[in-house]
Structure formats: C-alpha cells, structure tokens
Amino acid sequence: MARRGQPSEDPDDLSVHELIDGPTEILSPETLDAIRRPEPSGHDLSVEQTHDLSGSAVEATQDLSGARPGGRTTTGTRERVELPRMPAAGALYRRALLGALPGLGGRRGADLPAVEMAVGGVTVDRTHLADYDRVCGFRLTDRLPATFPHVMGFPLALRLMTAPGFPFSLTGLVHVGNRITVHRPITADEALDFTAYAQDLRPHDRGRQVDVVLAGSVDGEEVWRDVSTYLSRERTAGDGERRERSGRPEAPAGTARWRVEPRVGTEYARVSGDHNPIHTSVLGARLFGFRRPIAHGMWSKARCLAALENRLPDAYTVEVAFKLPVSLPSTVSFALLPDGGFALHDSRGRPHLVGLAR
C-alpha cells in the first residue's frame, strides 16, 4: 500500500515535505522534539483538529463469501462475521488490484462498514515463526515477537479492507502508523482467536485516515491488540503545497547502523504474506512513484523491536509512526532515545520511523 506520484529524479532525494504525519498520541514531547519536524502551526494535525466521521454501513457486509452458515451475529453496533479459516492473502491482493482498474472497482462506502470479521483457533507454525525471527533479527524462541501476531492475522484485516463498501481502495492506502499492545507473553503452543474491524474514520490535511484494529485472544481473554493507521491521499485545499526544509531538528546519534539489502523486501514478503509489488519489484515500485522497491513498514518496526528485545517487559505498548520509506538497498541508523523512544534515520538524518515503547 503506497502513494501514487511521479518518481524522484534522485532515488534517494525524498524531500522533507514527503514526510507522512503518522499518529503520535503516545510519544513524549521530548521524543517528538528530538526526532520530528513540527507542522508550521507547531502541533500535530494528525492528532488534533479531527472528528469522528464513522457511521454504519450495514450493506457493506454483503458478499462476504466464505462465512460459514449461521456465522453472523450482532455485537454492539457491528455485525460479526465468523470465517471458517484464515483467508488467502494472495487472492485478496488480486481482488484489490482488479478493483483498482477503471470500471472494476465497485462501489465504495461513504462510511466504515459496520462489521467485524473473526477467525478462531489460529495456530503457530514453528518453522514459519523461526523464518520470521531470522528475517527480522529476533532470537529464535517459542515466545512470539509482538509483531508476529500481526503477520498471523493480517489476512483477516486484508479481507476487511477489500470487502464491498470499505471506503478506500487498498492500492491507494499508505500505512502511516502502528500501535501494538502485548497484554502478556504469547507462546507458540497457544492458538489465537482473531477479530478485525475498522474505526475512527477522520480527516487529515492530506486526505482521510482510518484505524484497522486486529485483536488476538486466547480462551476468551484478549492477549494482544494491533491498531494500524492508514492514510488515503485525497486532494485537499492545501494539496500541492511544499513544506519548508528549515527547522528540522538534528537527528539523534545512532547506536547501530544496518545495511538493508533488496532481499529484505522479498524475504519479508515470504514470511509475512504481504506481496505488495512496491516491496519486491522495481516496476511495481515505479507504478506508485518510487524509483526502487521500499522495505515493508512492519519489517522496520520488527527490526527495531528486535534491537530492543532485551529491554522489553512482559506487557507493554509500542507505537510507531512511519515517515520516509526505506529504499532498497540503503543504510539506516537506529537510535535509542529517552523514556523508551527510538528512531530510524537515513544517511542524511531524515527519519524513516519514530517510536515509543512503554
């Protein structure tokens, strides 16, 4: 999921005005001052000056093929649709690509679909877990990294976002932020029940944002929660205005440097199931305005958490905002910041990712 546009003349010359203002609700003022450039108004418009535009779209629950008979119930204001198994991500990406073609996209809802999708009894493949750990830099253990349930449940979220009535086309979305809460350690011998739904459709100075929630439970108890924020770029009154380059604070000193090779895109696609061509193909990347493939945002988050693995408690929340994409190949600098903050910068000191674990 990425942004359309014309490629830069220089593949590394992504200017500061291309920074995406992701969610930063839990980032401390000290961390923000050190690692992000404020808006001219001095505050984060992705958090403030917004209101809830969500509403019901019951008709969007139609054409939910694969739901088992009798697998629909009403939970609060949402209809719950229970699927017999985790959807196949490949078929969903094909649906999304076809839906992006003129005349084949179908009707988009004005509001969020009033539906939540669920799949129960999802087990961990230990070989898959080990491959994921290697690609992201985690130690090989039976404890699941915080980001691994995201991979396990992502096809369910993908099914939600490709359902009729979802307000945005999947191919036009930018993943601008992710917040994961681990309530307790999860081990590889536990089966997870996943639920996915969308909430908080809201305006942004570059279009509209929406949160897609993915929750994991064991024996009826929620043990993990993931909130991914996506931006749909749409023309606004200020569209096309370039931001000033001045005023960006100096990047914090790095504690580690990582060389990110092109194989990161293909290897993470293999272990995550996210085969979006902007990560694996030069042609696919260029179709969406990038000169080269870019790393998955969730790989960047996972790689940072692997570097923090010995510092994380049993229960915590970790939020990141994705800024400049990481071009493949490139060299990035990882920095530890005060009070649980961390960041990833490019060789010029521009931020790729800013985060906080607490």
mmCIF file with all atom_site columns, N, CA and C in Angstrom, residues 137-139 255 258 301-313 316 318 320 334-337 340-343 353 355-358:
data_model
loop_
_atom_site.group_PDB
_atom_site.id
_atom_site.type_symbol
_atom_site.label_atom_id
_atom_site.label_alt_id
_atom_site.label_comp_id
_atom_site.label_asym_id
_atom_site.label_entity_id
_atom_site.label_seq_id
_atom_site.pdbx_PDB_ins_code
_atom_site.Cartn_x
_atom_site.Cartn_y
_atom_site.Cartn_z
_atom_site.occupancy
_atom_site.B_iso_or_equiv
_atom_site.pdbx_formal_charge
_atom_site.auth_seq_id
_atom_site.auth_comp_id
_atom_site.auth_asym_id
_atom_site.auth_atom_id
_atom_site.pdbx_PDB_model_num
ATOM 1   N N  . GLY A 1 137 ? 15.441 -10.353 12.686 1.00 0.00 ? 137 GLY A N  1
ATOM 2   C CA . GLY A 1 137 ? 16.530 -10.185 13.643 1.00 0.00 ? 137 GLY A CA 1
ATOM 3   C C  . GLY A 1 137 ? 16.215 -10.596 15.062 1.00 0.00 ? 137 GLY A C  1
ATOM 4   N N  . PHE A 1 138 ? 15.081 -11.273 15.291 1.00 0.00 ? 138 PHE A N  1
ATOM 5   C CA . PHE A 1 138 ? 14.743 -11.728 16.633 1.00 0.00 ? 138 PHE A CA 1
ATOM 6   C C  . PHE A 1 138 ? 15.511 -12.999 16.994 1.00 0.00 ? 138 PHE A C  1
ATOM 7   N N  . ARG A 1 139 ? 15.655 -13.244 18.286 1.00 0.00 ? 139 ARG A N  1
ATOM 8   C CA . ARG A 1 139 ? 16.198 -14.517 18.746 1.00 0.00 ? 139 ARG A CA 1
ATOM 9   C C  . ARG A 1 139 ? 15.196 -15.629 18.452 1.00 0.00 ? 139 ARG A C  1
ATOM 10  N N  . THR A 1 255 ? 22.846 4.380   17.514 1.00 0.00 ? 255 THR A N  1
ATOM 11  C CA . THR A 1 255 ? 23.512 3.347   18.310 1.00 0.00 ? 255 THR A CA 1
ATOM 12  C C  . THR A 1 255 ? 23.850 2.126   17.479 1.00 0.00 ? 255 THR A C  1
ATOM 13  N N  . TRP A 1 258 ? 22.438 -0.311  10.068 1.00 0.00 ? 258 TRP A N  1
ATOM 14  C CA . TRP A 1 258 ? 22.031 -1.534  9.386  1.00 0.00 ? 258 TRP A CA 1
ATOM 15  C C  . TRP A 1 258 ? 22.023 -1.315  7.885  1.00 0.00 ? 258 TRP A C  1
ATOM 16  N N  . LYS A 1 301 ? 9.562  -1.829  11.805 1.00 0.00 ? 301 LYS A N  1
ATOM 17  C CA . LYS A 1 301 ? 9.168  -1.856  13.211 1.00 0.00 ? 301 LYS A CA 1
ATOM 18  C C  . LYS A 1 301 ? 9.697  -3.109  13.890 1.00 0.00 ? 301 LYS A C  1
ATOM 19  N N  . ALA A 1 302 ? 9.563  -4.255  13.225 1.00 0.00 ? 302 ALA A N  1
ATOM 20  C CA . ALA A 1 302 ? 10.033 -5.510  13.817 1.00 0.00 ? 302 ALA A CA 1
ATOM 21  C C  . ALA A 1 302 ? 11.539 -5.476  14.040 1.00 0.00 ? 302 ALA A C  1
ATOM 22  N N  . ARG A 1 303 ? 12.276 -4.918  13.075 1.00 0.00 ? 303 ARG A N  1
ATOM 23  C CA . ARG A 1 303 ? 13.741 -4.859  13.213 1.00 0.00 ? 303 ARG A CA 1
ATOM 24  C C  . ARG A 1 303 ? 14.131 -3.991  14.395 1.00 0.00 ? 303 ARG A C  1
ATOM 25  N N  . CYS A 1 304 ? 13.405 -2.896  14.616 1.00 0.00 ? 304 CYS A N  1
ATOM 26  C CA . CYS A 1 304 ? 13.687 -2.054  15.780 1.00 0.00 ? 304 CYS A CA 1
ATOM 27  C C  . CYS A 1 304 ? 13.372 -2.788  17.082 1.00 0.00 ? 304 CYS A C  1
ATOM 28  N N  . LEU A 1 305 ? 12.255 -3.517  17.109 1.00 0.00 ? 305 LEU A N  1
ATOM 29  C CA . LEU A 1 305 ? 11.911 -4.260  18.323 1.00 0.00 ? 305 LEU A CA 1
ATOM 30  C C  . LEU A 1 305 ? 12.902 -5.380  18.597 1.00 0.00 ? 305 LEU A C  1
ATOM 31  N N  . ALA A 1 306 ? 13.458 -5.964  17.539 1.00 0.00 ? 306 ALA A N  1
ATOM 32  C CA . ALA A 1 306 ? 14.491 -6.984  17.742 1.00 0.00 ? 306 ALA A CA 1
ATOM 33  C C  . ALA A 1 306 ? 15.706 -6.372  18.433 1.00 0.00 ? 306 ALA A C  1
ATOM 34  N N  . ALA A 1 307 ? 16.031 -5.119  18.080 1.00 0.00 ? 307 ALA A N  1
ATOM 35  C CA . ALA A 1 307 ? 17.153 -4.445  18.719 1.00 0.00 ? 307 ALA A CA 1
ATOM 36  C C  . ALA A 1 307 ? 16.849 -4.098  20.182 1.00 0.00 ? 307 ALA A C  1
ATOM 37  N N  . LEU A 1 308 ? 15.554 -3.992  20.513 1.00 0.00 ? 308 LEU A N  1
ATOM 38  C CA . LEU A 1 308 ? 15.141 -3.654  21.874 1.00 0.00 ? 308 LEU A CA 1
ATOM 39  C C  . LEU A 1 308 ? 14.735 -4.878  22.685 1.00 0.00 ? 308 LEU A C  1
ATOM 40  N N  . GLU A 1 309 ? 14.906 -6.074  22.126 1.00 0.00 ? 309 GLU A N  1
ATOM 41  C CA . GLU A 1 309 ? 14.320 -7.288  22.686 1.00 0.00 ? 309 GLU A CA 1
ATOM 42  C C  . GLU A 1 309 ? 14.650 -7.493  24.162 1.00 0.00 ? 309 GLU A C  1
ATOM 43  N N  . ASN A 1 310 ? 15.867 -7.224  24.562 1.00 0.00 ? 310 ASN A N  1
ATOM 44  C CA . ASN A 1 310 ? 16.265 -7.446  25.958 1.00 0.00 ? 310 ASN A CA 1
ATOM 45  C C  . ASN A 1 310 ? 15.734 -6.380  26.905 1.00 0.00 ? 310 ASN A C  1
ATOM 46  N N  . ARG A 1 311 ? 15.202 -5.290  26.362 1.00 0.00 ? 311 ARG A N  1
ATOM 47  C CA . ARG A 1 311 ? 14.734 -4.182  27.192 1.00 0.00 ? 311 ARG A CA 1
ATOM 48  C C  . ARG A 1 311 ? 13.224 -4.202  27.403 1.00 0.00 ? 311 ARG A C  1
ATOM 49  N N  . LEU A 1 312 ? 12.493 -5.064  26.699 1.00 0.00 ? 312 LEU A N  1
ATOM 50  C CA . LEU A 1 312 ? 11.044 -5.019  26.728 1.00 0.00 ? 312 LEU A CA 1
ATOM 51  C C  . LEU A 1 312 ? 10.482 -5.863  27.866 1.00 0.00 ? 312 LEU A C  1
ATOM 52  N N  . PRO A 1 313 ? 9.481  -5.359  28.584 1.00 0.00 ? 313 PRO A N  1
ATOM 53  C CA . PRO A 1 313 ? 8.864  -6.135  29.670 1.00 0.00 ? 313 PRO A CA 1
ATOM 54  C C  . PRO A 1 313 ? 7.891  -7.175  29.112 1.00 0.00 ? 313 PRO A C  1
ATOM 55  N N  . TYR A 1 316 ? 3.473  -4.552  27.455 1.00 0.00 ? 316 TYR A N  1
ATOM 56  C CA . TYR A 1 316 ? 3.858  -3.197  27.038 1.00 0.00 ? 316 TYR A CA 1
ATOM 57  C C  . TYR A 1 316 ? 3.059  -2.794  25.800 1.00 0.00 ? 316 TYR A C  1
ATOM 58  N N  . VAL A 1 318 ? 3.759  -0.563  22.172 1.00 0.00 ? 318 VAL A N  1
ATOM 59  C CA . VAL A 1 318 ? 4.775  0.046   21.321 1.00 0.00 ? 318 VAL A CA 1
ATOM 60  C C  . VAL A 1 318 ? 4.092  0.640   20.096 1.00 0.00 ? 318 VAL A C  1
ATOM 61  N N  . VAL A 1 320 ? 4.554  3.182   16.593 1.00 0.00 ? 320 VAL A N  1
ATOM 62  C CA . VAL A 1 320 ? 5.480  3.812   15.657 1.00 0.00 ? 320 VAL A CA 1
ATOM 63  C C  . VAL A 1 320 ? 4.691  4.644   14.655 1.00 0.00 ? 320 VAL A C  1
ATOM 64  N N  . PHE A 1 334 ? 19.882 3.331   13.551 1.00 0.00 ? 334 PHE A N  1
ATOM 65  C CA . PHE A 1 334 ? 18.940 3.107   14.648 1.00 0.00 ? 334 PHE A CA 1
ATOM 66  C C  . PHE A 1 334 ? 19.426 3.859   15.872 1.00 0.00 ? 334 PHE A C  1
ATOM 67  N N  . ALA A 1 335 ? 18.502 4.553   16.541 1.00 0.00 ? 335 ALA A N  1
ATOM 68  C CA . ALA A 1 335 ? 18.868 5.345   17.718 1.00 0.00 ? 335 ALA A CA 1
ATOM 69  C C  . ALA A 1 335 ? 17.929 5.063   18.873 1.00 0.00 ? 335 ALA A C  1
ATOM 70  N N  . LEU A 1 336 ? 18.497 4.886   20.060 1.00 0.00 ? 336 LEU A N  1
ATOM 71  C CA . LEU A 1 336 ? 17.728 4.819   21.296 1.00 0.00 ? 336 LEU A CA 1
ATOM 72  C C  . LEU A 1 336 ? 17.535 6.234   21.828 1.00 0.00 ? 336 LEU A C  1
ATOM 73  N N  . LEU A 1 337 ? 16.339 6.537   22.309 1.00 0.00 ? 337 LEU A N  1
ATOM 74  C CA . LEU A 1 337 ? 16.012 7.869   22.784 1.00 0.00 ? 337 LEU A CA 1
ATOM 75  C C  . LEU A 1 337 ? 15.514 7.787   24.223 1.00 0.00 ? 337 LEU A C  1
ATOM 76  N N  . GLY A 1 340 ? 12.121 5.407   26.592 1.00 0.00 ? 340 GLY A N  1
ATOM 77  C CA . GLY A 1 340 ? 11.550 4.363   25.758 1.00 0.00 ? 340 GLY A CA 1
ATOM 78  C C  . GLY A 1 340 ? 11.408 4.710   24.296 1.00 0.00 ? 340 GLY A C  1
ATOM 79  N N  . GLY A 1 341 ? 11.891 5.863   23.885 1.00 0.00 ? 341 GLY A N  1
ATOM 80  C CA . GLY A 1 341 ? 11.783 6.246   22.488 1.00 0.00 ? 341 GLY A CA 1
ATOM 81  C C  . GLY A 1 341 ? 12.862 5.603   21.626 1.00 0.00 ? 341 GLY A C  1
ATOM 82  N N  . PHE A 1 342 ? 12.603 5.495   20.340 1.00 0.00 ? 342 PHE A N  1
ATOM 83  C CA . PHE A 1 342 ? 13.599 5.005   19.390 1.00 0.00 ? 342 PHE A CA 1
ATOM 84  C C  . PHE A 1 342 ? 13.257 5.563   18.011 1.00 0.00 ? 342 PHE A C  1
ATOM 85  N N  . ALA A 1 343 ? 14.227 5.529   17.118 1.00 0.00 ? 343 ALA A N  1
ATOM 86  C CA . ALA A 1 343 ? 14.024 6.105   15.788 1.00 0.00 ? 343 ALA A CA 1
ATOM 87  C C  . ALA A 1 343 ? 14.931 5.424   14.783 1.00 0.00 ? 343 ALA A C  1
ATOM 88  N N  . LEU A 1 353 ? 11.314 6.268   10.676 1.00 0.00 ? 353 LEU A N  1
ATOM 89  C CA . LEU A 1 353 ? 10.371 5.736   11.674 1.00 0.00 ? 353 LEU A CA 1
ATOM 90  C C  . LEU A 1 353 ? 10.671 6.390   13.014 1.00 0.00 ? 353 LEU A C  1
ATOM 91  N N  . GLY A 1 355 ? 9.325  5.969   17.179 1.00 0.00 ? 355 GLY A N  1
ATOM 92  C CA . GLY A 1 355 ? 8.517  5.099   18.011 1.00 0.00 ? 355 GLY A CA 1
ATOM 93  C C  . GLY A 1 355 ? 8.733  5.286   19.487 1.00 0.00 ? 355 GLY A C  1
ATOM 94  N N  . LEU A 1 356 ? 7.861  4.636   20.251 1.00 0.00 ? 356 LEU A N  1
ATOM 95  C CA . LEU A 1 356 ? 7.950  4.671   21.699 1.00 0.00 ? 356 LEU A CA 1
ATOM 96  C C  . LEU A 1 356 ? 7.406  3.360   22.250 1.00 0.00 ? 356 LEU A C  1
ATOM 97  N N  . ALA A 1 357 ? 8.157  2.761   23.157 1.00 0.00 ? 357 ALA A N  1
ATOM 98  C CA . ALA A 1 357 ? 7.724  1.552   23.856 1.00 0.00 ? 357 ALA A CA 1
ATOM 99  C C  . ALA A 1 357 ? 7.581  1.872   25.337 1.00 0.00 ? 357 ALA A C  1
ATOM 100 N N  . ARG A 1 358 ? 6.470  1.484   25.909 1.00 0.00 ? 358 ARG A N  1
ATOM 101 C CA . ARG A 1 358 ? 6.271  1.763   27.341 1.00 0.00 ? 358 ARG A CA 1
ATOM 102 C C  . ARG A 1 358 ? 5.370  0.708   27.970 1.00 0.00 ? 358 ARG A C  1
#
